[in-house]
PDB file of C-alpha atoms in Angstrom:
ATOM      1  CA  MET A   1      42.158  83.772 120.102  1.00  0.00           C
ATOM      2  CA  LEU A   2      41.885  82.478 123.643  1.00  0.00           C
ATOM      3  CA  LYS A   3      41.043  84.664 126.627  1.00  0.00           C
ATOM      4  CA  LEU A   4      42.251  83.738 130.090  1.00  0.00           C
ATOM      5  CA  LYS A   5      41.164  85.294 133.353  1.00  0.00           C
ATOM      6  CA  VAL A   6      44.318  85.763 135.438  1.00  0.00           C
ATOM      7  CA  GLU A   7      44.136  86.363 139.189  1.00  0.00           C
ATOM      8  CA  GLY A   8      46.895  87.475 141.511  1.00  0.00           C
ATOM      9  CA  MET A   9      48.672  90.074 139.346  1.00  0.00           C
ATOM     10  CA  THR A  10      49.422  93.281 141.254  1.00  0.00           C
ATOM     11  CA  CYS A  11      52.021  95.142 139.163  1.00  0.00           C
ATOM     12  CA  LYS A  12      53.762  95.466 135.814  1.00  0.00           C
ATOM     13  CA  HIS A  13      56.322  92.860 136.882  1.00  0.00           C
ATOM     14  CA  CYS A  14      53.474  90.378 137.280  1.00  0.00           C
ATOM     15  CA  VAL A  15      52.213  91.225 133.796  1.00  0.00           C
ATOM     16  CA  MET A  16      55.647  90.599 132.286  1.00  0.00           C
ATOM     17  CA  ALA A  17      56.064  87.319 134.181  1.00  0.00           C
ATOM     18  CA  VAL A  18      52.707  86.048 132.902  1.00  0.00           C
ATOM     19  CA  LYS A  19      53.439  87.181 129.338  1.00  0.00           C
ATOM     20  CA  LYS A  20      56.850  85.485 129.306  1.00  0.00           C
ATOM     21  CA  ALA A  21      55.337  82.287 130.683  1.00  0.00           C
ATOM     22  CA  LEU A  22      52.650  82.288 127.991  1.00  0.00           C
ATOM     23  CA  MET A  23      55.145  82.993 125.204  1.00  0.00           C
ATOM     24  CA  ARG A  24      57.171  79.928 126.247  1.00  0.00           C
ATOM     25  CA  VAL A  25      54.194  77.627 125.577  1.00  0.00           C
ATOM     26  CA  PRO A  26      54.639  75.860 122.213  1.00  0.00           C
ATOM     27  CA  GLY A  27      52.260  77.213 119.592  1.00  0.00           C
ATOM     28  CA  VAL A  28      51.782  80.673 121.101  1.00  0.00           C
ATOM     29  CA  GLU A  29      52.253  83.348 118.440  1.00  0.00           C
ATOM     30  CA  LYS A  30      51.233  86.386 120.486  1.00  0.00           C
ATOM     31  CA  ALA A  31      50.244  87.074 124.080  1.00  0.00           C
ATOM     32  CA  GLU A  32      48.845  90.284 125.539  1.00  0.00           C
ATOM     33  CA  VAL A  33      48.323  90.625 129.281  1.00  0.00           C
ATOM     34  CA  SER A  34      46.247  93.322 130.985  1.00  0.00           C
ATOM     35  CA  LEU A  35      46.641  94.117 134.662  1.00  0.00           C
ATOM     36  CA  GLU A  36      43.550  96.354 134.648  1.00  0.00           C
ATOM     37  CA  ARG A  37      41.276  93.691 133.126  1.00  0.00           C
ATOM     38  CA  ALA A  38      43.061  90.788 134.879  1.00  0.00           C
ATOM     39  CA  GLU A  39      43.185  88.853 131.636  1.00  0.00           C
ATOM     40  CA  ALA A  40      45.428  87.519 128.918  1.00  0.00           C
ATOM     41  CA  LEU A  41      44.654  87.233 125.218  1.00  0.00           C
ATOM     42  CA  VAL A  42      46.613  84.533 123.393  1.00  0.00           C
ATOM     43  CA  GLU A  43      46.881  83.850 119.670  1.00  0.00           C
ATOM     44  CA  GLY A  44      48.119  80.607 118.173  1.00  0.00           C
ATOM     45  CA  LYS A  45      47.348  76.913 118.030  1.00  0.00           C
ATOM     46  CA  VAL A  46      47.801  75.873 121.622  1.00  0.00           C
ATOM     47  CA  ASP A  47      46.233  73.680 124.288  1.00  0.00           C
ATOM     48  CA  PRO A  48      44.341  75.927 126.747  1.00  0.00           C
ATOM     49  CA  GLU A  49      45.382  73.667 129.630  1.00  0.00           C
ATOM     50  CA  ALA A  50      49.041  74.292 128.755  1.00  0.00           C
ATOM     51  CA  LEU A  51      48.436  78.027 129.041  1.00  0.00           C
ATOM     52  CA  ILE A  52      46.755  77.648 132.411  1.00  0.00           C
ATOM     53  CA  ARG A  53      49.610  75.448 133.684  1.00  0.00           C
ATOM     54  CA  ALA A  54      52.209  77.991 132.516  1.00  0.00           C
ATOM     55  CA  VAL A  55      50.462  80.820 134.376  1.00  0.00           C
ATOM     56  CA  GLU A  56      49.983  78.729 137.511  1.00  0.00           C
ATOM     57  CA  GLU A  57      53.653  77.695 137.504  1.00  0.00           C
ATOM     58  CA  GLU A  58      54.460  81.414 137.813  1.00  0.00           C
ATOM     59  CA  GLY A  59      52.315  81.603 140.953  1.00  0.00           C
ATOM     60  CA  TYR A  60      49.098  83.093 139.531  1.00  0.00           C
ATOM     61  CA  ARG A  61      45.629  81.613 139.036  1.00  0.00           C
ATOM     62  CA  ALA A  62      44.183  81.251 135.556  1.00  0.00           C
ATOM     63  CA  ALA A  63      41.042  79.976 133.888  1.00  0.00           C
ATOM     64  CA  LEU A  64      39.482  80.212 130.444  1.00  0.00           C
ATOM     65  CA  ALA A  65      37.247  83.268 130.181  1.00  0.00           C
ATOM     66  CA  GLY A  66      33.978  83.222 128.270  1.00  0.00           C
TER      67      GLY A  66
END
């Protein structure tokens, strides 16, 4: 499982936009996005950079979280 820190989300619409973007990345099996924790948890065999690009293309900032 990969954890991303996601900045810029302010509402449930933002959460859904980030989740949809992550689910479109090839290899993603499951994505959970939390507005309160400002993070996304992603399951699947996927390139972390592809996840970050997908989030950034939606207008948010993302980085791998420790």
